[in-house]
Coordinates of N, CA and C and ligand atoms in Angstrom, one line a residue:
M858 N -26.0 16.7 18.6 CA -25.0 17.4 17.9 C -23.7 17.7 19.0
S859 N -22.5 17.2 18.1 CA -21.5 17.9 18.6 C -20.5 19.3 18.1
K860 N -20.7 19.9 18.7 CA -19.7 21.0 18.2 C -18.0 20.9 17.8
V861 N -17.4 20.3 16.9 CA -15.9 19.9 17.4 C -14.9 20.9 16.1
L862 N -13.7 21.1 17.3 CA -12.6 21.2 16.4 C -11.7 20.7 16.0
L863 N -11.5 20.6 15.1 CA -10.3 19.8 14.7 C -9.3 20.4 14.0
F864 N -8.1 20.1 14.5 CA -6.7 20.4 13.5 C -6.0 19.7 12.2
G865 N -6.4 19.9 11.5 CA -5.2 19.3 10.1 C -6.1 18.5 10.2
A866 N -7.3 19.0 9.4 CA -8.3 18.3 9.0 C -8.0 18.7 7.1
G867 N -7.2 18.9 6.9 CA -6.7 19.2 5.2 C -6.6 17.8 4.9
G868 N -5.9 17.3 5.5 CA -5.3 16.0 5.7 C -5.8 14.7 5.5
N869 N -5.1 13.8 4.8 CA -5.3 12.1 4.5 C -7.3 11.4 5.8
V870 N -6.1 11.9 6.9 CA -6.9 11.0 8.1 C -7.8 12.1 8.4
G871 N -7.2 13.6 8.3 CA -8.7 15.2 8.7 C -10.1 15.3 7.8
R872 N -9.7 15.1 6.5 CA -10.6 14.9 4.7 C -11.7 13.7 6.4
A873 N -11.2 12.8 6.2 CA -12.4 11.8 6.8 C -12.9 11.6 7.6
V874 N -12.3 12.2 9.0 CA -12.5 12.0 10.7 C -13.5 13.6 9.8
T875 N -13.8 14.1 9.6 CA -14.6 15.9 8.7 C -16.1 15.0 8.8
E876 N -15.3 13.5 6.9 CA -17.0 13.3 6.6 C -17.3 12.8 7.9
E877 N -16.4 12.1 8.9 CA -17.4 11.0 8.9 C -18.1 11.4 9.8
L878 N -18.1 12.6 10.8 CA -18.5 14.0 11.7 C -19.9 15.5 11.0
L879 N -19.8 14.7 9.8 CA -20.5 16.0 9.0 C -21.7 14.6 8.7
N880 N -21.4 13.5 8.4 CA -21.8 12.6 8.1 C -23.0 12.2 8.4
R881 N -22.9 12.0 10.1 CA -23.4 11.6 11.6 C -24.1 13.2 11.9
G882 N -23.9 14.3 11.2 CA -25.0 15.6 11.3 C -24.4 16.5 12.5
H883 N -23.3 16.6 13.1 CA -21.8 16.8 13.4 C -21.7 18.1 12.5
Q884 N -21.6 18.5 14.1 CA -21.2 19.9 13.2 C -19.2 20.7 14.1
V885 N -18.8 20.6 12.0 CA -17.8 20.4 11.8 C -16.5 22.3 12.0
T886 N -15.7 22.4 12.5 CA -15.0 24.5 13.0 C -13.3 23.1 12.0
A887 N -12.5 23.3 11.3 CA -11.9 21.9 10.4 C -10.8 23.8 10.1
A888 N -10.1 23.4 11.1 CA -8.3 23.9 10.6 C -8.2 23.0 10.3
S889 N -6.5 23.5 10.0 CA -5.4 23.8 9.4 C -4.4 25.4 9.7
R890 N -3.0 25.0 9.5 CA -2.1 25.9 9.2 C -2.0 27.1 8.4
T891 N -2.8 26.5 7.0 CA -3.0 26.8 5.7 C -5.0 27.2 5.0
G892 N -5.5 26.1 6.0 CA -6.5 25.9 5.3 C -7.7 25.6 4.2
R893 N -7.0 25.3 3.7 CA -6.9 24.4 2.1 C -7.5 23.1 2.8
G894 N -7.6 21.9 1.9 CA -7.6 21.4 0.9 C -9.3 20.7 2.1
V895 N -9.4 20.9 3.0 CA -10.6 19.8 4.0 C -11.8 20.3 2.9
H896 N -13.1 19.1 3.6 CA -14.2 18.5 2.9 C -14.0 19.7 1.9
P897 N -15.2 19.7 0.9 CA -16.3 20.4 0.5 C -16.7 21.1 0.7
A898 N -17.8 22.4 0.5 CA -18.4 23.4 1.2 C -19.6 23.0 2.1
H899 N -20.3 22.4 3.1 CA -21.2 21.6 3.5 C -21.8 22.9 4.8
P900 N -23.2 22.6 4.9 CA -23.8 23.2 6.2 C -23.1 23.0 7.2
L901 N -22.3 22.8 7.9 CA -21.8 22.3 9.1 C -21.0 22.6 9.3
L902 N -20.5 22.3 8.2 CA -18.8 22.9 8.7 C -18.5 25.0 8.0
T903 N -17.3 24.7 9.2 CA -16.9 26.4 8.8 C -15.1 25.5 9.1
V904 N -14.5 26.5 7.3 CA -12.7 26.4 8.0 C -12.0 27.2 8.2
V905 N -11.1 27.2 9.1 CA -10.6 28.4 9.5 C -8.9 28.3 9.4
A906 N -8.7 29.3 9.5 CA -6.9 28.4 10.0 C -6.0 29.1 10.5
G907 N -5.4 27.9 11.6 CA -5.7 28.3 12.8 C -4.0 26.7 13.0
D908 N -3.1 27.7 14.3 CA -2.0 26.4 14.7 C -1.3 25.9 15.3
A909 N -2.3 24.2 15.8 CA -1.9 23.8 16.9 C -0.7 23.7 17.5
R910 N 0.5 24.4 17.3 CA 1.6 24.3 18.3 C 1.5 25.8 18.9
D911 N 0.3 26.4 18.2 CA 0.5 27.6 18.8 C -0.3 28.2 20.1
P912 N -0.4 27.5 21.4 CA -1.6 27.7 22.6 C -2.8 28.4 22.5
N913 N -1.6 29.9 21.9 CA -2.8 30.7 21.3 C -3.5 30.8 20.8
S914 N -3.5 30.5 19.4 CA -3.6 30.1 18.1 C -5.3 28.7 19.1
V915 N -4.4 28.0 19.3 CA -5.8 27.2 20.2 C -7.1 27.5 21.2
A916 N -6.2 28.7 22.1 CA -6.6 29.1 22.7 C -8.4 29.6 22.0
E917 N -7.9 30.2 21.3 CA -8.4 31.3 20.3 C -10.2 30.2 19.8
L918 N -9.7 29.4 19.2 CA -10.7 28.9 18.8 C -11.5 27.3 19.6
A919 N -11.3 27.4 20.3 CA -11.2 26.2 20.6 C -12.7 26.5 21.7
P920 N -13.2 27.6 22.4 CA -14.3 28.0 23.2 C -15.1 27.5 21.8
G921 N -16.8 27.8 23.3 CA -17.4 26.9 22.0 C -17.9 25.3 21.8
H922 N -16.9 24.8 21.3 CA -17.1 23.7 21.0 C -17.1 22.6 22.3
D923 N -17.6 21.2 21.7 CA -18.1 20.1 23.0 C -16.4 19.2 23.3
A924 N -15.0 19.4 22.1 CA -14.6 18.5 21.8 C -13.5 19.4 21.0
V925 N -11.8 19.1 21.0 CA -10.4 19.8 19.9 C -10.7 18.3 19.2
A926 N -9.9 18.3 18.4 CA -9.7 16.9 17.9 C -8.3 16.8 16.6
S927 N -7.3 16.4 16.9 CA -6.1 16.4 15.9 C -5.8 15.0 15.4
T928 N -5.6 15.6 13.7 CA -5.1 15.0 12.6 C -3.6 15.1 12.5
V929 N -3.4 16.2 12.9 CA -2.1 16.9 12.6 C -0.8 16.2 11.6
G930 N -0.4 16.6 10.7 CA 1.4 15.7 10.9 C 2.0 16.8 10.1
P931 N 3.5 16.0 10.2 CA 4.7 16.8 9.3 C 3.6 16.7 7.6
R932 N 4.5 17.7 7.1 CA 4.5 17.3 5.1 C 5.4 16.7 5.1
L933 N 5.8 15.2 4.6 CA 6.6 14.5 4.8 C 7.7 14.9 3.9
G934 N 9.1 14.8 4.7 CA 10.2 14.8 4.3 C 10.8 16.2 3.7
V935 N 9.2 17.0 4.0 CA 9.5 18.5 3.9 C 10.1 18.7 5.4
E936 N 9.3 19.2 6.3 CA 8.8 19.5 7.8 C 9.9 19.0 8.9
D937 N 10.1 19.2 9.7 CA 11.2 18.2 10.9 C 9.4 18.2 11.8
D938 N 9.2 16.0 11.9 CA 8.1 15.7 12.3 C 8.0 15.8 13.7
R939 N 9.2 16.2 14.3 CA 9.0 17.0 16.7 C 9.0 17.7 16.1
E940 N 9.0 18.5 15.5 CA 8.7 20.1 15.0 C 7.2 19.9 15.4
V941 N 6.8 19.3 14.6 CA 4.8 19.2 13.8 C 4.7 18.6 15.4
I942 N 5.1 17.4 15.4 CA 3.6 16.5 16.2 C 4.7 16.6 17.5
V943 N 5.1 17.4 18.2 CA 5.3 17.7 19.9 C 5.0 18.6 20.1
G944 N 5.1 19.5 18.4 CA 4.9 21.4 18.5 C 3.2 20.9 18.8
A945 N 2.9 20.7 18.4 CA 1.5 20.4 18.1 C 0.7 20.3 19.8
T946 N 1.4 19.0 20.0 CA 1.1 18.7 21.5 C 1.6 19.3 22.5
R947 N 1.9 19.5 22.8 CA 2.4 20.7 23.6 C 1.5 22.2 23.0
G948 N 1.4 22.6 22.6 CA -0.2 23.5 22.0 C -1.4 23.1 22.6
L949 N -1.9 22.0 21.9 CA -2.8 21.8 21.8 C -3.2 21.1 23.9
I950 N -2.3 21.1 24.1 CA -2.0 21.0 25.7 C -2.2 22.3 26.2
D951 N -1.7 23.1 26.3 CA -1.9 24.5 26.9 C -2.4 25.5 26.4
G952 N -2.9 26.0 25.5 CA -3.9 25.7 24.3 C -5.8 25.5 25.2
L953 N -5.3 24.6 25.3 CA -6.8 23.8 25.6 C -7.4 24.1 27.5
R954 N -6.2 23.9 28.0 CA -6.3 24.6 28.4 C -6.7 25.8 29.2
K955 N -5.8 26.4 29.0 CA -6.2 28.3 28.3 C -8.0 28.0 28.4
A956 N -8.5 28.0 27.6 CA -9.8 27.6 27.1 C -10.5 27.3 27.9
G957 N -10.1 25.7 28.8 CA -10.8 25.9 29.8 C -12.0 24.7 29.6
V958 N -11.6 24.1 28.1 CA -11.7 22.9 27.2 C -11.0 22.1 27.2
D959 N -12.9 20.3 28.1 CA -10.8 19.6 28.1 C -11.5 18.4 27.8
R960 N -12.5 18.1 26.5 CA -12.0 17.2 25.5 C -11.2 16.7 24.5
L961 N -10.3 16.3 24.4 CA -9.6 16.3 22.9 C -9.1 14.6 22.5
V962 N -9.0 14.6 20.8 CA -8.5 12.8 21.2 C -7.6 13.4 19.4
V963 N -6.9 12.6 19.6 CA -5.3 12.7 18.6 C -5.0 11.2 18.1
L964 N -4.4 11.5 16.8 CA -4.7 10.4 15.9 C -3.1 10.7 16.6
G965 N -2.6 9.5 16.7 CA -1.8 8.9 18.1 C -0.4 8.2 15.8
G966 N 0.9 7.7 15.6 CA 1.1 6.5 15.7 C 1.1 5.6 16.1
A967 N 2.1 4.4 15.4 CA 1.3 2.8 15.1 C 2.8 1.8 16.4
G968 N 4.0 2.9 15.9 CA 5.6 2.5 16.2 C 5.5 2.5 18.3
S969 N 5.1 2.6 18.5 CA 4.8 2.7 20.0 C 3.7 1.5 20.5
L970 N 3.9 1.1 19.5 CA 2.5 0.1 20.4 C 4.0 -1.2 20.4
R971 N 3.7 -2.0 21.1 CA 4.6 -2.9 21.8 C 4.3 -4.6 21.3
T972 N 4.9 -4.9 20.2 CA 5.0 -6.3 19.7 C 4.7 -7.3 20.6
P973 N 5.0 -8.9 19.4 CA 4.8 -10.0 20.3 C 5.5 -10.3 22.0
D974 N 7.2 -9.7 21.2 CA 8.2 -9.9 22.0 C 8.6 -8.9 23.6
G975 N 7.6 -7.6 23.0 CA 8.1 -6.5 24.6 C 7.7 -5.5 23.6
S976 N 8.8 -6.1 22.2 CA 9.3 -4.2 21.9 C 9.0 -3.4 21.9
A977 N 8.3 -2.1 21.4 CA 8.0 -1.0 20.7 C 8.1 -1.4 19.1
L978 N 7.0 -0.9 18.2 CA 7.1 -2.0 16.6 C 8.0 -0.7 15.9
V979 N 8.0 0.2 16.6 CA 9.6 1.7 16.3 C 11.2 0.6 16.3
D980 N 11.4 0.0 17.0 CA 12.5 -0.4 17.6 C 12.4 -2.4 17.0
S981 N 11.4 -2.6 15.5 CA 11.4 -3.4 14.3 C 12.5 -3.6 13.9
P982 N 12.7 -4.2 13.4 CA 14.4 -4.5 11.9 C 13.3 -4.9 10.5
H983 N 12.0 -4.2 10.9 CA 11.6 -4.3 9.2 C 10.4 -3.1 9.0
F984 N 11.1 -1.9 10.4 CA 9.8 -1.1 10.5 C 11.0 0.3 9.6
P985 N 10.5 0.0 8.7 CA 10.6 1.6 7.3 C 11.7 2.1 7.4
S986 N 11.6 2.5 7.2 CA 13.5 3.9 8.0 C 12.8 5.2 8.0
M987 N 11.9 5.3 6.8 CA 11.0 6.6 6.0 C 10.4 7.1 7.7
W988 N 9.4 6.9 8.5 CA 9.2 6.9 9.2 C 9.6 6.6 10.4
K989 N 10.8 6.3 10.7 CA 11.1 6.9 12.0 C 11.3 7.5 12.7
A990 N 11.1 8.7 12.3 CA 10.9 9.8 12.7 C 10.0 10.6 13.5
N991 N 8.8 10.3 12.3 CA 7.7 10.7 13.2 C 6.9 10.0 13.5
A992 N 7.6 8.2 13.6 CA 7.0 7.1 15.0 C 7.3 7.7 16.2
T993 N 8.8 8.4 16.7 CA 9.5 8.6 17.5 C 9.1 9.6 17.8
A994 N 9.0 10.8 17.3 CA 8.6 12.1 17.6 C 6.6 11.5 18.6
Q995 N 5.3 10.8 18.2 CA 4.3 9.9 18.3 C 5.1 10.0 19.2
A996 N 5.9 8.8 19.8 CA 5.7 8.0 20.3 C 6.6 8.7 22.1
E997 N 7.0 10.2 21.5 CA 7.3 12.0 22.6 C 6.3 12.3 23.1
A998 N 5.4 11.9 21.8 CA 4.1 12.8 22.7 C 3.1 11.7 23.3
L999 N 3.2 10.5 23.1 CA 2.0 9.9 23.8 C 2.6 9.8 25.6
S1000 N 3.5 9.8 25.3 CA 4.6 10.3 26.8 C 3.9 11.7 27.4
L1001 N 4.0 12.5 26.9 CA 4.2 14.1 27.2 C 2.4 13.7 27.6
Y1002 N 1.3 13.4 26.4 CA 0.0 13.4 26.8 C 0.2 12.3 28.2
R1003 N 0.7 10.9 28.5 CA 0.7 10.6 30.3 C 0.9 12.3 30.9
E1004 N 2.0 12.6 30.9 CA 1.5 13.6 32.5 C 0.4 13.9 32.4
V1005 N 0.2 13.9 32.1 CA -1.7 14.9 31.8 C -2.3 14.2 32.4
D1006 N -2.5 14.9 33.9 CA -4.7 14.9 34.2 C -5.0 15.8 34.5
D1007 N -5.3 16.9 34.1 CA -6.3 17.6 34.3 C -7.0 18.1 32.2
L1008 N -6.7 17.3 32.0 CA -7.7 17.6 30.0 C -7.6 15.3 29.9
A1009 N -9.1 14.9 29.3 CA -10.0 14.6 29.1 C -9.1 13.8 28.2
W1010 N -8.1 13.6 28.1 CA -7.5 13.6 25.8 C -7.1 12.0 26.1
T1011 N -7.3 11.1 24.7 CA -7.5 10.6 24.5 C -6.0 9.9 23.0
F1012 N -5.6 9.1 23.2 CA -4.5 8.9 21.7 C -5.2 8.0 20.8
V1013 N -5.7 8.2 19.8 CA -5.0 6.8 18.7 C -4.2 6.2 18.1
S1014 N -4.1 5.6 17.6 CA -3.5 4.9 17.1 C -4.1 3.9 16.2
P1015 N -3.3 4.2 14.7 CA -4.4 3.3 14.1 C -2.5 2.0 13.8
A1016 N -3.5 1.0 12.9 CA -2.9 0.2 12.7 C -1.2 0.0 12.7
A1017 N -0.4 -1.0 11.9 CA 0.7 -0.5 11.2 C 0.7 0.2 9.6
H1018 N -0.4 -0.8 9.4 CA -0.5 0.2 8.0 C -1.9 0.3 7.5
L1019 N -2.4 2.3 7.8 CA -3.8 3.2 8.0 C -3.5 3.3 6.7
E1020 N -4.2 2.2 4.9 CA -4.5 3.2 3.8 C -5.8 3.7 4.2
P1021 N -5.9 4.0 2.3 CA -7.5 4.0 2.0 C -7.9 3.2 1.4
G1022 N -8.8 2.2 1.9 CA -9.3 1.6 2.3 C -11.3 1.4 2.1
D1023 N -12.2 0.7 2.4 CA -13.1 0.4 2.7 C -14.2 1.5 4.6
R1024 N -14.9 1.6 3.8 CA -15.7 2.0 5.7 C -16.2 0.8 5.7
T1025 N -16.0 -0.4 6.4 CA -16.5 -1.9 7.0 C -17.4 -1.5 8.1
E1026 N -17.2 -0.8 9.0 CA -17.4 -1.3 10.6 C -16.8 -1.8 10.9
V1027 N -16.1 -2.9 11.0 CA -15.9 -4.0 10.9 C -14.1 -3.8 12.2
F1028 N -13.9 -4.0 13.0 CA -12.7 -3.3 13.0 C -12.4 -3.4 14.7
R1029 N -11.5 -3.9 14.9 CA -11.0 -4.2 16.6 C -10.7 -3.0 17.5
I1030 N -10.8 -2.9 19.0 CA -10.1 -1.7 19.6 C -9.1 -2.3 20.7
G1031 N -8.2 -2.2 20.5 CA -7.0 -2.7 21.5 C -6.4 -1.1 21.9
G1032 N -4.9 -2.2 23.1 CA -4.7 -1.1 23.5 C -3.4 -0.2 23.4
D1033 N -2.2 -0.8 24.3 CA -1.1 -0.6 23.9 C 0.0 -1.6 23.3
E1034 N -0.7 -2.5 23.0 CA -0.4 -3.8 22.1 C -0.9 -3.6 20.5
L1035 N 0.4 -4.5 19.7 CA -0.3 -4.3 17.9 C -1.4 -5.4 18.4
L1036 N -2.1 -4.4 16.7 CA -3.0 -5.8 16.6 C -3.0 -6.6 14.7
T1037 N -3.4 -7.7 15.1 CA -2.6 -7.9 13.8 C -3.7 -9.1 13.8
D1038 N -3.8 -9.7 12.6 CA -5.6 -10.8 11.6 C -4.1 -11.5 12.0
Q1039 N -5.3 -13.0 11.2 CA -5.0 -13.8 11.0 C -3.1 -13.7 10.7
D1040 N -3.3 -13.5 8.8 CA -2.4 -14.1 9.2 C -0.8 -12.8 9.5
G1041 N -1.5 -12.2 10.2 CA 0.1 -11.8 11.4 C -0.2 -9.5 10.7
N1042 N -1.0 -9.3 10.4 CA -1.1 -8.2 9.3 C -1.6 -7.0 9.9
S1043 N -1.0 -6.6 10.3 CA -1.7 -5.3 11.1 C -2.6 -3.6 10.2
C1044 N -3.4 -3.6 9.5 CA -4.0 -3.0 8.9 C -5.1 -2.4 9.2
I1045 N -5.5 -0.8 9.4 CA -7.0 -0.2 9.3 C -7.6 0.3 7.6
S1046 N -8.4 0.8 7.7 CA -8.4 1.1 6.7 C -8.2 3.3 7.1
I1047 N -8.8 4.1 6.4 CA -9.0 5.1 6.6 C -10.4 5.5 6.8
P1048 N -11.3 5.4 6.1 CA -12.2 5.5 6.3 C -12.8 5.1 7.9
D1049 N -12.7 3.5 8.0 CA -12.5 3.2 9.6 C -12.1 3.5 10.6
F1050 N -11.0 4.0 10.3 CA -10.5 4.6 11.5 C -11.3 6.1 11.9
A1051 N -11.8 6.3 10.6 CA -12.0 7.6 11.3 C -13.0 7.7 12.1
I1052 N -14.6 5.9 11.9 CA -15.1 5.7 12.7 C -14.8 5.7 14.0
A1053 N -13.7 4.9 13.9 CA -13.6 5.1 15.9 C -12.4 5.9 16.2
V1054 N -12.0 7.7 16.0 CA -12.0 8.9 15.7 C -13.3 9.2 16.4
V1055 N -14.0 9.7 15.6 CA -15.4 10.5 15.6 C -15.8 10.4 16.9
D1056 N -16.5 8.1 17.3 CA -16.5 8.0 17.8 C -16.0 8.2 19.6
Q1057 N -14.8 8.7 19.6 CA -14.2 8.7 20.5 C -14.7 11.0 20.7
I1058 N -14.6 10.7 20.1 CA -15.5 12.4 19.8 C -16.3 12.8 20.7
V1059 N -17.3 11.4 20.0 CA -19.1 11.7 20.7 C -19.1 11.4 21.7
S1060 N -18.3 10.3 22.2 CA -19.3 9.7 22.8 C -18.8 8.1 24.5
G1061 N -16.3 9.0 23.7 CA -15.6 8.6 23.9 C -15.9 7.3 25.4
T1062 N -14.8 6.7 26.0 CA -14.9 6.0 27.4 C -14.1 5.7 27.4
A1063 N -12.3 5.6 26.9 CA -11.3 6.5 26.4 C -10.5 7.3 27.4
I1064 N -10.9 7.5 28.5 CA -10.1 8.7 28.8 C -8.6 8.8 29.4
R1065 N -7.6 9.6 29.3 CA -6.8 9.5 28.9 C -5.8 8.3 29.6
R1066 N -6.3 7.5 28.4 CA -5.3 6.0 27.8 C -5.5 6.3 26.4
R1067 N -4.3 5.4 25.8 CA -4.0 4.8 24.9 C -5.3 4.1 24.1
I1068 N -5.9 4.3 22.8 CA -6.7 3.4 22.4 C -5.7 2.3 20.6
S1069 N -5.9 1.6 20.2 CA -5.6 1.5 19.4 C -6.3 0.5 18.1
V1070 N -6.6 1.4 16.7 CA -7.5 0.7 15.9 C -7.0 -0.7 15.0
A1071 N -7.0 -1.8 14.8 CA -6.5 -2.6 13.3 C -7.8 -3.7 12.9
Y1072 N -8.2 -3.9 12.5 CA -9.0 -5.3 11.8 C -8.4 -7.0 12.7
Ligands
NAP1193 N1 0.0 4.0 10.7 C1 0.8 4.9 11.5 O1 1.6 5.0 12.8 C2 0.1 5.8 10.8 C3 0.1 6.4 9.0 C4 -0.6 7.9 9.0 C5 -0.6 8.3 9.7 N2 0.3 8.2 11.4 C6 0.2 9.9 11.6 O2 -0.4 10.7 11.6 C7 -0.3 11.5 10.9 C8 -1.8 12.4 9.6 O3 -1.2 11.5 9.1 P1 -1.9 12.1 7.4 O4 -1.8 11.2 6.8 O5 -3.9 12.8 7.8 O6 -1.3 13.5 7.5 P2 -1.5 14.4 5.4 O7 -2.0 14.8 5.3 O8 0.1 15.0 6.1 O9 -2.1 15.6 7.3 C9 -1.5 16.9 7.7 C10 -3.0 17.8 7.9 O10 -1.9 18.2 9.3 C11 -2.1 19.6 9.3 N3 -1.4 20.8 9.5 C12 -0.2 20.1 10.1 N4 1.4 20.9 11.2 C13 0.0 22.1 11.2 C14 0.0 22.6 12.4 N5 1.0 22.7 13.3 N6 -1.8 22.8 13.0 C15 -2.7 22.5 12.1 N7 -2.9 22.1 11.2 C16 -1.5 21.6 10.7 C17 -2.4 19.7 7.5 O11 -2.0 20.8 7.0 P3 -1.6 22.7 6.8 O12 0.2 22.0 6.1 O13 -2.6 23.0 5.7 O14 -1.5 23.4 7.8 C18 -2.3 19.2 6.4 O15 -3.8 19.2 6.9 C19 0.9 11.6 10.0 O16 1.5 12.2 10.3 C20 1.6 10.3 11.4 O17 2.3 10.3 12.6 C21 0.3 7.2 11.2

């Protein structure tokens, strides 16, 4: 059994990752700034307040955990994407260094994945404008992780569309290229994405690299 500290546990993806960890018998410390919206009470779950942007908060909570994960994201249209995403990236890196915990798995974005013409998805003409700032911040976060060689980080990019759906257990793992199905769609359900994230948390081998998850 692993003991996992998860920042962003009350979010859409965080709740699914929490559920997947608990169903596999792992212990979860679920953190968010408010401590709200997390999975219902469970014997393996502890809910705490913590801010991933604050290295001291991360360093205080991380000791005693086998791995730290993050699914943090800004409140859409309310918070500054870069402040939350890049801020959390710096807070996690500095906080884990302070704590001496070295395994980190983070939810990234699809925007920095390469399309067949070699450009980043975020630069394609059809990329939704409402997600541009978020995608750009996630690309900056990936660049920051790529400079880190003293932590065992994994940046997990979803497909272009990450949506509620079935837990099929059938999906593909890629690298820096956008994966699409035979119809050209790039999709993954939140429960299947959570499987890939938890696989990395408990037995991942994609150390210091970005992987992507899609059908
Ligand atoms: N296809 C894609 O590329 C794609 C698709 C979906 C999501 N994403 C990425 O994943 C992110 C998260 O998605 P989501 O739908 O799960 O978001 P969400 O539902 O808004 O959840 C975000 C969670 O993060 C927490 N949080 C925010 N800042 C925090 C901080 N500093 N410290 C600790 N917890 C913090 C929030 O709770 P509190 O407010 O209580 O702290 C909330 O629980 C998105 O913003 C985006 O970057 C990418």
